[in-house]
Amino acid sequence: MTNLLAVSLLLLLGWFWLDSLRAREIALGICRAACERRDLQLLDQAVALRRLGLSWGVNGVRLRRVYRFDFSEEGLGRRVGYLIMRGIDLEELSFGLPDQTQDL
C-alpha cells in the first residue's frame, strides 16, 4: 500500500510539473502577442509565477495561476503587467495602461 501511495504521489507531481510548464509557455506566448499588438517591448522574454490557487467554475476545479511580466513603452522605463490563467485558458491580461484607441 505504501508503494502505491508513493507512485501515485510521484505521478501527481510529474503531472503538475508538466502542466505548469505548458501553462507558462502559453502565458508567455500570449504576452508576446499582446505586446506586439500594442507596440510594447516585452522585457526579459519571461513571465514569473506570482500566485497559484484553485478555481471552481462551470467546468469544474482548475488551477488558477497569476503571472507577472515586465514591459517597456519606449525602451527606457520598466512597467509591470499581469496575466491570469485558469487552467490553460486566459482569464485576464492587464498592462495597467489606458486603452489605446485607433482613429479610423
Coordinates of N, CA, C and O in Angstrom, one line a residue, residues 48-82:
A48 N 6.7 35.4 -14.7 CA 7.0 34.8 -13.4 C 5.8 34.5 -12.7 O 4.9 35.3 -12.6
L49 N 5.7 33.3 -12.2 CA 4.5 32.9 -11.4 C 4.5 33.7 -10.1 O 5.5 33.7 -9.3
R50 N 3.4 34.3 -9.8 CA 3.2 35.1 -8.5 C 2.3 34.4 -7.6 O 2.4 34.5 -6.4
R51 N 1.2 33.7 -8.1 CA 0.2 33.1 -7.2 C -0.3 31.9 -7.9 O -0.5 31.8 -9.1
L52 N -0.6 30.9 -7.0 CA -1.2 29.6 -7.5 C -2.3 29.3 -6.6 O -2.2 29.3 -5.4
G53 N -3.4 28.9 -7.2 CA -4.6 28.5 -6.3 C -5.6 27.7 -7.1 O -5.3 27.3 -8.3
L54 N -6.7 27.3 -6.5 CA -7.7 26.6 -7.2 C -8.9 27.5 -7.5 O -9.2 28.4 -6.8
S55 N -9.5 27.2 -8.6 CA -10.7 28.0 -9.0 C -11.8 27.0 -9.4 O -11.6 26.1 -10.2
W56 N -13.0 27.3 -8.9 CA -14.2 26.5 -9.2 C -15.0 27.2 -10.2 O -15.2 28.4 -10.1
G57 N -15.5 26.5 -11.2 CA -16.3 27.1 -12.3 C -17.2 26.1 -12.9 O -17.4 24.9 -12.3
V58 N -17.8 26.4 -14.0 CA -18.8 25.5 -14.7 C -18.1 24.2 -15.1 O -18.7 23.2 -15.1
N59 N -16.8 24.3 -15.5 CA -16.1 23.2 -16.0 C -15.4 22.4 -14.9 O -14.6 21.5 -15.1
G60 N -15.6 22.7 -13.6 CA -15.0 22.0 -12.5 C -13.9 22.8 -11.9 O -13.7 24.0 -12.1
V61 N -13.1 22.1 -11.1 CA -12.0 22.7 -10.4 C -10.8 22.8 -11.4 O -10.4 21.8 -12.1
R62 N -10.1 23.9 -11.4 CA -8.9 24.1 -12.3 C -7.9 24.9 -11.5 O -8.2 25.6 -10.5
L63 N -6.6 24.8 -11.9 CA -5.6 25.6 -11.3 C -5.7 27.0 -11.8 O -5.8 27.2 -13.0
R64 N -5.5 28.0 -10.9 CA -5.6 29.4 -11.3 C -4.2 30.0 -11.0 O -3.7 29.9 -9.9
R65 N -3.5 30.4 -12.1 CA -2.1 30.9 -11.9 C -2.1 32.4 -12.3 O -2.7 32.8 -13.3
V66 N -1.4 33.2 -11.5 CA -1.2 34.6 -11.8 C 0.3 34.8 -12.1 O 1.1 34.5 -11.3
Y67 N 0.5 35.3 -13.3 CA 1.9 35.6 -13.8 C 2.1 37.1 -13.9 O 1.2 37.8 -14.2
R68 N 3.3 37.4 -13.6 CA 3.8 38.8 -13.7 C 4.8 38.9 -14.8 O 5.6 38.0 -15.0
F69 N 4.8 40.0 -15.5 CA 5.8 40.2 -16.6 C 6.2 41.7 -16.6 O 5.4 42.6 -16.2
D70 N 7.3 42.0 -17.2 CA 7.8 43.4 -17.3 C 7.8 43.8 -18.8 O 8.1 43.0 -19.6
F71 N 7.4 45.0 -19.0 CA 7.4 45.5 -20.4 C 7.8 47.0 -20.4 O 7.9 47.6 -19.3
S72 N 8.1 47.5 -21.6 CA 8.5 48.9 -21.7 C 7.8 49.5 -22.8 O 7.5 48.9 -23.9
E73 N 7.4 50.8 -22.7 CA 6.7 51.5 -23.7 C 7.7 52.1 -24.8 O 7.5 52.0 -26.0
E74 N 8.8 52.7 -24.3 CA 9.7 53.4 -25.2 C 11.1 52.7 -25.1 O 12.0 53.2 -25.8
G75 N 11.3 51.7 -24.3 CA 12.6 51.1 -24.2 C 13.4 51.6 -23.0 O 14.5 51.2 -22.8
L76 N 12.9 52.7 -22.4 CA 13.6 53.3 -21.3 C 13.2 52.8 -19.9 O 14.0 52.4 -19.1
G77 N 11.9 52.9 -19.7 CA 11.3 52.5 -18.3 C 10.9 51.1 -18.3 O 10.8 50.4 -19.3
R78 N 10.6 50.6 -17.1 CA 10.2 49.3 -16.9 C 8.8 49.3 -16.1 O 8.7 50.0 -15.1
R79 N 7.8 48.7 -16.7 CA 6.5 48.7 -16.1 C 6.1 47.2 -15.9 O 6.7 46.3 -16.5
V80 N 5.1 47.0 -15.1 CA 4.7 45.6 -14.7 C 3.3 45.4 -15.1 O 2.4 46.2 -15.0
G81 N 3.1 44.2 -15.7 CA 1.8 43.8 -16.1 C 1.5 42.4 -15.5 O 2.4 41.8 -14.9
Y82 N 0.3 41.9 -15.6 CA 0.0 40.6 -15.1 C -1.0 39.9 -16.0 O -1.7 40.5 -16.8

